[in-house]
CSV table of C-alpha atoms and ligand atoms in Angstrom, one decimal:
chain,number,residue,atom,x,y,z
A,1,UNK,CA,-12.6,10.5,43.0
A,2,UNK,CA,-11.6,10.0,39.3
A,3,UNK,CA,-8.0,8.9,39.0
A,4,UNK,CA,-5.5,11.2,37.1
A,5,UNK,CA,-5.2,10.7,33.4
A,6,UNK,CA,-3.3,7.6,32.2
A,7,UNK,CA,0.2,8.7,31.6
A,8,UNK,CA,0.5,7.8,27.9
A,9,UNK,CA,3.9,8.0,26.3
A,10,UNK,CA,4.7,10.6,23.8
A,11,UNK,CA,4.5,7.9,21.1
A,12,UNK,CA,1.1,6.8,22.2
A,13,UNK,CA,-0.1,10.4,22.2
A,14,UNK,CA,1.1,10.8,18.7
A,15,UNK,CA,-0.7,7.7,17.5
A,16,UNK,CA,-4.2,8.5,16.3
A,17,UNK,CA,-7.0,6.2,15.2
A,18,UNK,CA,-6.7,5.1,11.6
A,19,UNK,CA,-9.4,7.2,9.8
A,20,UNK,CA,-10.4,4.1,7.9
A,21,UNK,CA,-11.7,2.2,11.0
A,22,UNK,CA,-15.0,4.2,10.9
A,23,UNK,CA,-15.5,3.1,7.3
A,24,UNK,CA,-14.8,-0.6,8.1
A,25,UNK,CA,-17.4,-0.4,10.8
A,26,UNK,CA,-20.0,1.1,8.4
A,27,UNK,CA,-19.4,-1.8,6.0
A,28,UNK,CA,-19.8,-4.4,8.8
A,29,UNK,CA,-23.0,-2.8,10.2
A,30,UNK,CA,-24.7,-2.4,6.9
A,31,UNK,CA,-24.8,-5.6,5.0
A,32,UNK,CA,-26.5,-4.0,1.9
A,33,UNK,CA,-23.6,-1.7,1.5
A,34,UNK,CA,-21.1,-2.6,-1.2
A,35,UNK,CA,-17.7,-1.6,0.1
A,36,UNK,CA,-15.0,-0.6,-2.3
A,37,UNK,CA,-13.2,0.7,0.7
A,38,UNK,CA,-11.6,-2.2,2.5
A,39,UNK,CA,-8.4,-3.4,1.0
A,40,UNK,CA,-9.2,-7.0,1.6
A,41,UNK,CA,-8.7,-9.8,-0.8
A,42,UNK,CA,-11.1,-11.9,-2.9
A,43,UNK,CA,-13.0,-14.2,-0.5
A,44,UNK,CA,-14.0,-16.9,-2.9
A,45,UNK,CA,-10.4,-17.7,-3.9
A,46,UNK,CA,-8.9,-17.9,-0.4
A,47,UNK,CA,-6.8,-21.2,-0.5
A,48,UNK,CA,-8.6,-23.2,2.2
A,49,UNK,CA,-8.0,-26.6,0.6
A,50,UNK,CA,-4.3,-25.9,-0.1
A,51,UNK,CA,-3.7,-24.7,3.5
A,52,UNK,CA,-5.6,-27.7,5.0
A,53,UNK,CA,-3.4,-30.0,2.9
A,54,UNK,CA,-0.2,-28.3,4.1
A,55,UNK,CA,-1.4,-28.4,7.7
A,56,UNK,CA,-2.4,-32.0,7.5
A,57,UNK,CA,1.0,-33.0,6.0
A,58,UNK,CA,2.8,-30.9,8.6
A,59,UNK,CA,1.0,-32.3,11.7
A,60,UNK,CA,1.0,-35.9,10.4
A,61,UNK,CA,4.8,-35.9,10.6
A,62,UNK,CA,5.7,-36.0,14.3
A,63,UNK,CA,9.1,-34.4,13.9
A,64,UNK,CA,7.8,-31.6,11.6
A,65,UNK,CA,4.8,-31.1,13.9
A,66,UNK,CA,7.0,-30.6,16.9
A,67,UNK,CA,9.3,-28.2,15.1
A,68,UNK,CA,6.3,-26.1,13.9
A,69,UNK,CA,4.6,-26.0,17.3
A,70,UNK,CA,7.8,-25.0,19.1
A,71,UNK,CA,9.1,-21.4,19.2
A,72,UNK,CA,10.9,-20.4,16.0
A,73,UNK,CA,13.8,-18.1,15.7
A,74,UNK,CA,13.8,-14.3,15.5
A,75,UNK,CA,14.8,-14.0,11.8
A,76,UNK,CA,12.4,-16.8,10.9
A,77,UNK,CA,12.4,-20.3,9.5
A,78,UNK,CA,15.6,-21.0,7.6
A,79,UNK,CA,14.1,-22.9,4.7
A,80,UNK,CA,11.4,-20.3,4.2
A,81,UNK,CA,14.0,-17.5,4.2
A,82,UNK,CA,15.9,-19.5,1.6
A,83,UNK,CA,12.8,-19.9,-0.6
A,84,UNK,CA,12.0,-16.2,-0.2
A,85,UNK,CA,15.5,-15.3,-1.4
A,86,UNK,CA,15.4,-17.9,-4.3
A,87,UNK,CA,12.0,-16.5,-5.5
A,88,UNK,CA,13.2,-13.0,-5.3
A,89,UNK,CA,16.4,-13.8,-7.3
A,90,UNK,CA,14.4,-15.7,-9.9
A,91,UNK,CA,12.0,-12.8,-10.3
A,92,UNK,CA,15.0,-10.5,-10.8
A,93,UNK,CA,16.9,-13.0,-13.0
A,94,UNK,CA,20.1,-12.6,-11.0
A,95,UNK,CA,22.4,-14.8,-8.9
A,96,UNK,CA,22.8,-14.0,-5.2
A,97,UNK,CA,26.4,-12.9,-5.7
A,98,UNK,CA,25.5,-10.3,-8.3
A,99,UNK,CA,23.4,-8.4,-5.8
A,100,UNK,CA,25.3,-9.2,-2.7
A,101,UNK,CA,22.5,-11.1,-1.0
A,102,UNK,CA,22.3,-14.3,1.1
A,103,UNK,CA,19.5,-15.8,3.1
A,104,UNK,CA,20.9,-14.1,6.2
A,105,UNK,CA,19.6,-10.8,4.7
A,106,UNK,CA,16.0,-12.1,4.8
A,107,UNK,CA,13.8,-11.6,7.8
A,108,UNK,CA,10.4,-13.1,8.2
A,109,UNK,CA,7.9,-10.7,9.9
A,110,UNK,CA,4.4,-10.7,11.1
A,111,UNK,CA,3.0,-9.3,7.9
A,112,UNK,CA,5.0,-6.7,5.9
A,113,UNK,CA,3.3,-4.2,8.2
A,114,UNK,CA,5.7,-5.3,11.0
A,115,UNK,CA,8.6,-4.8,8.7
A,116,UNK,CA,7.4,-1.3,7.9
A,117,UNK,CA,7.0,-0.6,11.6
A,118,UNK,CA,10.4,-2.0,12.5
A,119,UNK,CA,12.2,0.0,9.8
A,120,UNK,CA,10.6,3.2,11.2
A,121,UNK,CA,11.6,2.2,14.7
A,122,UNK,CA,15.1,1.4,13.5
A,123,UNK,CA,15.8,4.6,11.6
A,124,UNK,CA,13.6,7.4,12.9
A,125,UNK,CA,13.8,9.9,15.7
A,126,UNK,CA,11.2,12.5,16.1
A,127,UNK,CA,11.7,15.2,13.5
A,128,UNK,CA,13.4,12.9,10.9
A,129,UNK,CA,12.2,13.2,7.4
A,130,UNK,CA,10.6,10.5,5.3
A,131,UNK,CA,9.7,11.2,1.7
A,132,UNK,CA,6.6,9.4,0.4
A,133,UNK,CA,4.6,9.3,-2.8
A,134,UNK,CA,1.5,11.5,-2.8
A,135,UNK,CA,-0.8,9.7,-2.4
A,136,UNK,CA,0.6,6.9,-0.3
A,137,UNK,CA,-0.4,3.9,1.9
A,138,UNK,CA,-2.3,5.6,4.7
A,139,UNK,CA,-1.4,3.0,7.4
A,140,UNK,CA,2.2,3.8,6.8
A,141,UNK,CA,1.5,7.5,7.3
A,142,UNK,CA,0.0,6.5,10.6
A,143,UNK,CA,3.1,4.6,11.8
A,144,UNK,CA,5.4,7.4,10.6
A,145,UNK,CA,3.4,9.8,12.7
A,146,UNK,CA,3.7,7.5,15.7
A,147,UNK,CA,7.5,7.6,15.3
A,148,UNK,CA,7.3,11.4,15.1
A,149,UNK,CA,8.6,11.6,11.6
A,150,UNK,CA,8.0,14.5,9.3
A,151,UNK,CA,6.4,13.3,6.1
A,152,UNK,CA,7.4,15.1,3.0
A,153,UNK,CA,5.1,14.1,0.1
A,154,UNK,CA,6.4,13.9,-3.4
A,155,UNK,CA,4.2,14.2,-6.5
A,156,UNK,CA,3.5,11.2,-8.7
A,157,UNK,CA,1.9,10.6,-12.1
A,158,UNK,CA,0.9,7.6,-14.1
A,159,UNK,CA,4.5,6.5,-14.2
A,160,UNK,CA,4.7,6.5,-10.4
A,161,UNK,CA,6.9,8.7,-8.2
A,162,UNK,CA,8.1,11.7,-10.0
A,163,UNK,CA,11.9,11.4,-9.5
A,164,UNK,CA,12.5,15.0,-10.7
A,165,UNK,CA,10.1,16.2,-8.0
A,166,UNK,CA,11.9,14.0,-5.5
A,167,UNK,CA,15.2,15.6,-6.4
A,168,UNK,CA,13.6,19.0,-6.1
A,169,UNK,CA,12.5,18.2,-2.6
A,170,UNK,CA,15.9,16.9,-1.7
A,171,UNK,CA,17.5,20.0,-3.1
A,172,UNK,CA,15.2,22.2,-1.0
A,173,UNK,CA,16.0,20.2,2.1
A,174,UNK,CA,19.7,20.5,1.4
A,175,UNK,CA,19.3,24.3,1.0
A,176,UNK,CA,17.5,24.4,4.4
A,177,UNK,CA,20.4,22.4,6.0
A,178,UNK,CA,18.0,19.5,6.7
A,179,UNK,CA,19.4,16.9,4.4
A,180,UNK,CA,21.0,15.1,7.4
A,181,UNK,CA,17.4,14.5,8.8
A,182,UNK,CA,16.3,12.7,5.7
A,183,UNK,CA,16.3,9.0,6.5
A,184,UNK,CA,14.0,7.2,4.2
A,185,UNK,CA,12.2,7.3,0.8
A,186,UNK,CA,9.1,5.1,0.8
A,187,UNK,CA,7.7,3.8,-2.4
A,188,UNK,CA,5.0,1.2,-3.1
A,189,UNK,CA,6.3,0.6,-6.6
A,190,UNK,CA,4.0,-2.1,-8.0
A,191,UNK,CA,0.3,-1.4,-8.4
A,192,UNK,CA,0.5,1.1,-5.6
A,193,UNK,CA,-1.9,1.2,-2.7
A,194,UNK,CA,-3.8,3.5,-3.2
A,195,UNK,CA,-3.5,4.6,-6.8
A,196,UNK,CA,-2.8,1.3,-8.7
A,197,UNK,CA,0.2,2.9,-10.4
A,198,UNK,CA,3.5,1.3,-11.1
A,199,UNK,CA,6.9,3.0,-11.0
A,200,UNK,CA,8.4,3.1,-14.5
A,201,UNK,CA,11.7,1.2,-15.3
A,202,UNK,CA,13.9,4.2,-15.9
A,203,UNK,CA,12.6,5.9,-12.8
A,204,UNK,CA,13.6,2.9,-10.7
A,205,UNK,CA,17.2,3.2,-11.8
A,206,UNK,CA,17.1,7.0,-11.3
A,207,UNK,CA,15.6,6.7,-7.8
A,208,UNK,CA,18.6,4.7,-6.6
A,209,UNK,CA,21.0,7.1,-8.3
A,210,UNK,CA,19.4,10.2,-6.8
A,211,UNK,CA,19.2,8.5,-3.4
A,212,UNK,CA,22.9,7.6,-3.5
A,213,UNK,CA,23.9,11.1,-4.6
A,214,UNK,CA,22.0,12.9,-1.9
A,215,UNK,CA,22.9,10.3,0.7
A,216,UNK,CA,26.7,10.7,0.3
A,217,UNK,CA,27.2,12.4,3.7
A,218,UNK,CA,24.3,10.8,5.6
A,219,UNK,CA,23.0,7.5,4.2
A,220,UNK,CA,19.4,7.7,2.9
A,221,UNK,CA,17.6,4.4,2.5
A,222,UNK,CA,14.8,3.5,0.1
A,223,UNK,CA,12.0,1.4,1.5
A,224,UNK,CA,10.6,-0.6,-1.5
A,225,UNK,CA,7.1,-1.9,-0.5
A,226,UNK,CA,6.4,-4.6,-3.2
A,227,UNK,CA,3.3,-5.9,-1.4
A,228,UNK,CA,1.3,-6.3,-4.7
A,229,UNK,CA,4.1,-7.4,-7.0
A,230,UNK,CA,2.9,-11.0,-7.4
A,231,UNK,CA,-0.6,-9.8,-8.2
A,232,UNK,CA,0.4,-8.8,-11.8
A,233,UNK,CA,-2.3,-9.8,-14.3
A,234,UNK,CA,-1.1,-7.8,-17.4
A,235,UNK,CA,2.3,-6.8,-18.8
A,236,UNK,CA,5.8,-7.8,-17.8
A,237,UNK,CA,7.2,-7.9,-14.3
A,238,UNK,CA,9.6,-5.0,-13.8
A,239,UNK,CA,12.9,-5.3,-11.9
A,240,UNK,CA,12.6,-4.1,-8.3
A,241,UNK,CA,14.2,-0.8,-7.3
A,242,UNK,CA,16.5,-3.0,-5.2
A,243,UNK,CA,17.9,-4.5,-8.4
A,244,UNK,CA,19.6,-1.2,-9.0
A,245,UNK,CA,21.5,-1.4,-5.7
A,246,UNK,CA,23.9,-4.3,-6.5
A,247,UNK,CA,26.1,-3.6,-3.5
A,248,UNK,CA,23.1,-4.0,-1.3
A,249,UNK,CA,23.4,-1.0,0.9
A,250,UNK,CA,20.5,1.4,0.1
A,251,UNK,CA,17.3,-0.5,-0.6
A,252,UNK,CA,15.1,-2.3,1.9
A,253,UNK,CA,12.7,-4.6,0.0
A,254,UNK,CA,9.6,-5.8,1.6
A,255,UNK,CA,6.7,-8.0,0.5
A,256,UNK,CA,4.0,-10.2,1.9
A,257,UNK,CA,2.1,-13.5,1.7
A,258,UNK,CA,-1.1,-11.7,2.7
A,259,UNK,CA,-2.3,-10.4,-0.7
A,260,UNK,CA,-1.1,-13.2,-3.0
A,261,UNK,CA,-2.1,-16.0,-0.6
A,262,UNK,CA,-4.0,-15.3,2.6
A,263,UNK,CA,-4.0,-12.2,5.0
A,264,UNK,CA,-5.0,-14.5,7.8
A,265,UNK,CA,-1.5,-16.1,7.6
A,266,UNK,CA,-0.2,-12.6,8.4
A,267,UNK,CA,3.3,-13.3,7.2
A,268,UNK,CA,5.6,-11.0,5.3
A,269,UNK,CA,9.3,-10.5,4.9
A,270,UNK,CA,12.1,-8.0,4.4
A,271,UNK,CA,15.3,-8.3,2.3
A,272,UNK,CA,17.7,-6.0,4.0
A,273,UNK,CA,20.8,-4.0,3.2
A,274,UNK,CA,24.0,-5.2,4.9
A,275,UNK,CA,24.4,-3.8,8.4
A,276,UNK,CA,20.6,-3.4,8.9
A,277,UNK,CA,19.7,-7.0,9.7
A,278,UNK,CA,21.3,-7.3,13.2
A,279,UNK,CA,19.9,-4.1,14.7
A,280,UNK,CA,16.5,-4.8,13.2
A,281,UNK,CA,16.5,-8.3,14.7
A,282,UNK,CA,17.3,-6.8,18.1
A,283,UNK,CA,14.2,-4.7,17.8
A,284,UNK,CA,12.1,-7.6,16.6
A,285,UNK,CA,13.4,-9.5,19.6
A,286,UNK,CA,11.7,-6.9,21.8
A,287,UNK,CA,8.4,-7.3,19.8
A,288,UNK,CA,8.0,-11.0,19.6
A,289,UNK,CA,11.4,-12.8,19.2
A,290,UNK,CA,10.0,-14.5,16.1
A,291,UNK,CA,6.8,-14.5,14.0
A,292,UNK,CA,4.2,-17.2,14.2
A,293,UNK,CA,6.2,-20.4,13.6
A,294,UNK,CA,3.3,-22.7,12.6
A,295,UNK,CA,2.3,-20.3,9.9
A,296,UNK,CA,5.8,-20.1,8.5
A,297,UNK,CA,5.9,-23.8,8.2
A,298,UNK,CA,2.6,-23.8,6.3
A,299,UNK,CA,3.8,-21.2,3.9
A,300,UNK,CA,7.1,-23.0,3.5
A,301,UNK,CA,5.2,-26.1,2.4
A,302,UNK,CA,2.8,-24.2,0.1
A,303,UNK,CA,5.8,-22.7,-1.7
A,304,UNK,CA,7.7,-26.0,-1.9
A,305,UNK,CA,4.8,-28.0,-3.2
A,306,UNK,CA,3.8,-25.5,-5.9
A,307,UNK,CA,0.4,-25.0,-4.4
A,308,UNK,CA,1.3,-21.3,-3.8
A,309,UNK,CA,2.0,-20.7,-7.5
A,310,UNK,CA,-1.0,-22.6,-8.7
A,311,UNK,CA,-3.1,-20.4,-6.4
A,312,UNK,CA,-1.5,-17.2,-7.7
A,313,UNK,CA,-2.4,-18.2,-11.3
A,314,UNK,CA,-6.1,-18.4,-10.3
A,315,UNK,CA,-6.0,-15.3,-8.2
A,316,UNK,CA,-4.5,-13.2,-11.0
A,317,UNK,CA,-7.2,-14.3,-13.4
A,318,UNK,CA,-9.9,-13.5,-10.8
A,319,UNK,CA,-8.4,-10.0,-10.2
A,320,UNK,CA,-8.2,-9.3,-13.9
A,321,UNK,CA,-11.9,-10.1,-14.3
A,322,UNK,CA,-12.7,-7.8,-11.4
A,323,UNK,CA,-10.5,-5.0,-12.7
A,324,UNK,CA,-12.2,-5.2,-16.0
A,325,UNK,CA,-15.6,-5.1,-14.4
A,326,UNK,CA,-14.6,-1.9,-12.6
A,327,UNK,CA,-13.1,-0.2,-15.6
A,328,UNK,CA,-16.1,-1.1,-17.8
A,329,UNK,CA,-18.5,0.3,-15.2
A,330,UNK,CA,-16.4,3.5,-14.7
A,331,UNK,CA,-16.4,4.1,-18.5
A,332,UNK,CA,-20.2,3.6,-18.7
A,333,UNK,CA,-21.0,5.6,-15.6
A,334,UNK,CA,-18.3,8.3,-15.5
A,335,UNK,CA,-17.3,8.5,-19.1
A,336,UNK,CA,-19.5,11.6,-19.7
A,337,UNK,CA,-18.5,13.4,-16.5
A,338,UNK,CA,-16.1,16.2,-17.6
A,339,UNK,CA,-12.9,16.1,-15.6
A,340,UNK,CA,-13.4,12.5,-14.2
A,341,UNK,CA,-10.3,10.3,-14.8
A,342,UNK,CA,-9.2,7.0,-13.3
A,343,UNK,CA,-6.1,4.8,-13.3
A,344,UNK,CA,-5.8,1.5,-15.2
A,345,UNK,CA,-3.8,-0.8,-13.0
A,346,UNK,CA,-2.1,-3.9,-14.5
A,347,UNK,CA,-2.1,-5.7,-11.2
A,348,UNK,CA,-3.0,-5.3,-7.5
A,349,UNK,CA,-6.3,-4.3,-6.1
A,350,UNK,CA,-6.9,-0.5,-6.6
A,351,UNK,CA,-8.2,2.0,-9.0
A,352,UNK,CA,-7.8,5.7,-8.2
A,353,UNK,CA,-10.7,7.9,-9.2
A,354,UNK,CA,-10.3,11.6,-9.7
A,355,UNK,CA,-13.5,13.6,-10.0
A,356,UNK,CA,-14.2,17.2,-11.0
A,357,UNK,CA,-12.7,19.4,-8.2
A,358,UNK,CA,-16.0,20.6,-6.9
A,359,UNK,CA,-17.0,17.0,-5.9
A,360,UNK,CA,-15.7,16.8,-2.4
A,361,UNK,CA,-15.0,13.1,-1.7
A,362,UNK,CA,-14.0,13.8,1.9
A,363,UNK,CA,-15.5,12.4,5.1
A,364,UNK,CA,-17.6,15.5,5.6
A,365,UNK,CA,-18.4,16.0,1.9
A,366,UNK,CA,-21.8,15.6,0.2
A,367,UNK,CA,-20.6,12.8,-2.0
A,368,UNK,CA,-19.8,10.4,0.8
A,369,UNK,CA,-23.2,11.2,2.4
A,370,UNK,CA,-25.0,10.4,-0.8
A,371,UNK,CA,-22.8,7.4,-1.5
A,372,UNK,CA,-23.7,5.9,1.9
A,373,UNK,CA,-27.4,6.6,1.2
A,374,UNK,CA,-27.0,4.7,-2.1
A,375,UNK,CA,-25.2,1.9,-0.4
A,376,UNK,CA,-21.6,2.2,-1.6
A,377,UNK,CA,-18.4,3.0,0.2
A,378,UNK,CA,-15.0,4.2,-1.0
A,379,UNK,CA,-11.9,5.5,0.7
A,380,UNK,CA,-11.8,9.3,0.6
A,381,UNK,CA,-8.6,10.2,-1.3
A,382,UNK,CA,-7.6,12.8,1.3
A,383,UNK,CA,-6.9,10.0,3.8
A,384,UNK,CA,-4.1,8.9,1.5
A,385,UNK,CA,-2.4,12.3,1.5
A,386,UNK,CA,-0.1,13.5,4.3
A,387,UNK,CA,-0.5,17.0,5.6
A,388,UNK,CA,2.7,18.1,4.0
A,389,UNK,CA,4.6,21.3,3.2
A,390,UNK,CA,1.6,23.6,3.5
A,391,UNK,CA,-0.2,22.7,0.3
A,392,UNK,CA,-4.0,22.0,0.7
A,393,UNK,CA,-4.9,18.4,0.4
A,394,UNK,CA,-6.7,17.3,-2.8
A,395,UNK,CA,-10.4,16.6,-1.9
A,396,UNK,CA,-11.7,15.2,-5.2
A,397,UNK,CA,-10.1,11.7,-5.3
A,398,UNK,CA,-11.2,8.3,-4.1
A,399,UNK,CA,-9.6,4.8,-3.8
A,400,UNK,CA,-11.7,2.1,-5.2
A,401,UNK,CA,-10.8,-1.5,-4.3
A,402,UNK,CA,-12.0,-4.3,-6.5
A,403,UNK,CA,-10.5,-7.0,-4.2
A,404,UNK,CA,-13.5,-8.1,-2.1
A,405,UNK,CA,-16.7,-7.4,-4.1
A,406,UNK,CA,-17.8,-9.7,-6.9
A,407,UNK,CA,-17.8,-8.5,-10.5
A,408,UNK,CA,-21.6,-8.0,-10.3
A,409,UNK,CA,-21.3,-6.1,-7.1
A,410,UNK,CA,-18.5,-3.9,-8.5
A,411,UNK,CA,-20.7,-3.1,-11.5
A,412,UNK,CA,-23.6,-2.1,-9.2
A,413,UNK,CA,-21.3,-0.2,-6.8
A,414,UNK,CA,-20.1,2.1,-9.6
A,415,UNK,CA,-23.7,2.6,-10.8
A,416,UNK,CA,-24.6,3.7,-7.2
A,417,UNK,CA,-21.6,5.9,-7.0
A,418,UNK,CA,-22.6,7.7,-10.2
A,419,UNK,CA,-26.1,8.2,-8.9
A,420,UNK,CA,-24.6,9.7,-5.8
A,421,UNK,CA,-22.3,12.0,-7.8
A,422,UNK,CA,-25.2,12.9,-10.1
A,423,UNK,CA,-27.2,14.1,-7.2
A,424,UNK,CA,-24.4,16.3,-5.8
A,425,UNK,CA,-23.7,17.7,-9.3
A,426,UNK,CA,-27.5,18.5,-9.9
A,427,UNK,CA,-27.8,20.2,-6.6
A,428,UNK,CA,-24.7,22.3,-7.3
A,429,UNK,CA,-26.0,23.2,-10.7
A,430,UNK,CA,-29.3,24.2,-9.1
A,431,UNK,CA,-27.5,26.4,-6.6
A,432,UNK,CA,-25.5,28.0,-9.2
A,433,UNK,CA,-28.5,28.9,-11.4
A,434,UNK,CA,-30.3,30.2,-8.3
A,435,UNK,CA,-27.3,32.5,-7.7
A,436,UNK,CA,-27.1,33.4,-11.4
A,437,UNK,CA,-30.7,34.4,-11.7
A,438,UNK,CA,-30.7,37.5,-9.5
A,439,UNK,CA,-27.6,38.7,-11.3
A,440,UNK,CA,-29.2,38.1,-14.7
A,441,UNK,CA,-32.3,40.0,-13.5
A,442,UNK,CA,-30.1,42.8,-12.3
A,443,UNK,CA,-28.3,42.9,-15.7
A,444,UNK,CA,-31.7,43.2,-17.5
A,445,UNK,CA,-32.8,46.2,-15.6
B,501,PLP,C1,1.2,-1.2,0.5
B,501,PLP,C2,1.0,-2.2,1.6
B,501,PLP,N1,2.0,-2.5,2.4
B,501,PLP,C3,1.9,-3.3,3.4
B,501,PLP,C4,0.7,-3.8,3.8
B,501,PLP,C5,0.7,-4.7,5.0
B,501,PLP,O1,0.1,-6.0,4.8
B,501,PLP,P1,0.5,-7.3,5.6
B,501,PLP,O2,1.0,-6.8,7.0
B,501,PLP,O3,-0.7,-8.0,5.7
B,501,PLP,O4,1.6,-7.9,4.9
B,501,PLP,C6,-0.4,-3.5,3.1
B,501,PLP,C7,-1.8,-4.0,3.5
B,501,PLP,O5,-2.8,-3.6,3.0
B,501,PLP,C8,-0.3,-2.6,2.0
B,501,PLP,O6,-1.3,-2.3,1.2
C-alpha cells in the first residue's frame, strides 16, 4: 500500500523549483556548450593563493585556530563586522555618527542570499506586497513566492528603477486600500542582476523620499541589494540608497563576499535599520545561530592584510576585458538586427539583450532550441519577470553573463547566438512569404 502524500507545509508547497536549474544541468552535461547562463564568477582569478595564505596563518596560531574552529556568534565575528562597517563608511565617505550606524547594526550571513531570505521571513506574511524592479533577480522572486508575498513589478530603464512608476504603483495601492500591505521595495542598484543597469544618483535620493512619504502610516522598507557594488570597472562609485537614510530607519543594505572574492566562502552581510537587528537575529538563531565561523576568520584576514583589495583590482580588470569582449561581439553580430539592443554595464557580470519582439527567447521558444543546437546557453528573460498585475511577460529578452566564459568563448558564444537567431529569423521570413504568396496571387486575379 502506498503511504499517503507527505504533508508538506503551505510554504513548501508554494516553493517551486528554480527554473534555472534545468539550464545549469544542460551546461554540466554538455561540455561543448558555452554557457552565458550561470551567474558564476571568473574561474581563473579565484584567489586560491590568498585564501591558502590566510588559512595557513590562521591555523598556525593556536589561539586563533581554536577561536576559528569553535562556534561563532549569531551576528558574526566582531572584527569582521567592524571591518564591514568601516569599508561601507569609507565607500560612502561618512562617519558612523552621520548615518546613525555602529557595528551592532551589521550581521554576517551565509551569503547575502540568507539575508534576503531572513528579511522576507522577518517582514512578510502571505499576501503582503513587495515592489521589485522589472526585471529582477529571479532567485529573490522564488523566495518571495515561498513567503507568500505578492510581487508588484515596477518598470525600469537605463537609469534603473523608474521612481515615477514606483510612485504610480504606490498611489494605485493606496487607492485600493492596500498600502498597509506594502512591506518592502527591493532594488539591486549596482550593475543589476539581470540587466547590468545602475540606479541613477537622483533616483536614489527620490527612492528614499517616496518610500518615507508612502510609509508614514505603516513603515515601508527598502532592501538595497548591493551584491555587485565592488565589481565596478568604469565610472565613479555612487552613494548607496542607504546613504539617503541618515536616521537609519528605512533602508536595509546587503552585500556579499561571493562575487568580489569567492562564492565558495558563501559569506555576506546586512547593515540594518535600528530595531530590525534583534528580531532578525532571533530568526537567524533558528536557522544556524551563526554563519560558518572559519570562513569569517579567513575573510577577516583577507580584508585586514589588503589581499582582498589586491584581488579586487585584478578582478575588475578581468571583468572589464570580458565585458568589452561581449559588447564587441554583440556589435559585430547583432548590430544589423533591427530592434536588437543591449545594455552597457559599467560593473558586475551581466548584459541584458533585447531582441525583435517576434524572437521568442523563452524556454519553449525556437531561439533557445536553436541556441542549444549551436552550443550556447543564456537565461530566458521571462524568468526574471514576475507574473505581475496582469500584463503579459516580455518574451524577447535574455540575460547574458560574461563572468565564467573566457573572452574567446564569449566571442564564439555570441557568434553562435547570432547563427541561432538568424535561423529563426530566416524561417519566419520564409513562413511570411509563403503566407503572402497566395494573397498576392489572389490580388492578381
Ligand atoms: C543580486 C544578487 N543578490 C544576492 C545574491 C546571493 O549571493 P550570495 O548568497 O552568494 O551572497 C546573488 C547571487 O547571484 C545575486 O545575484
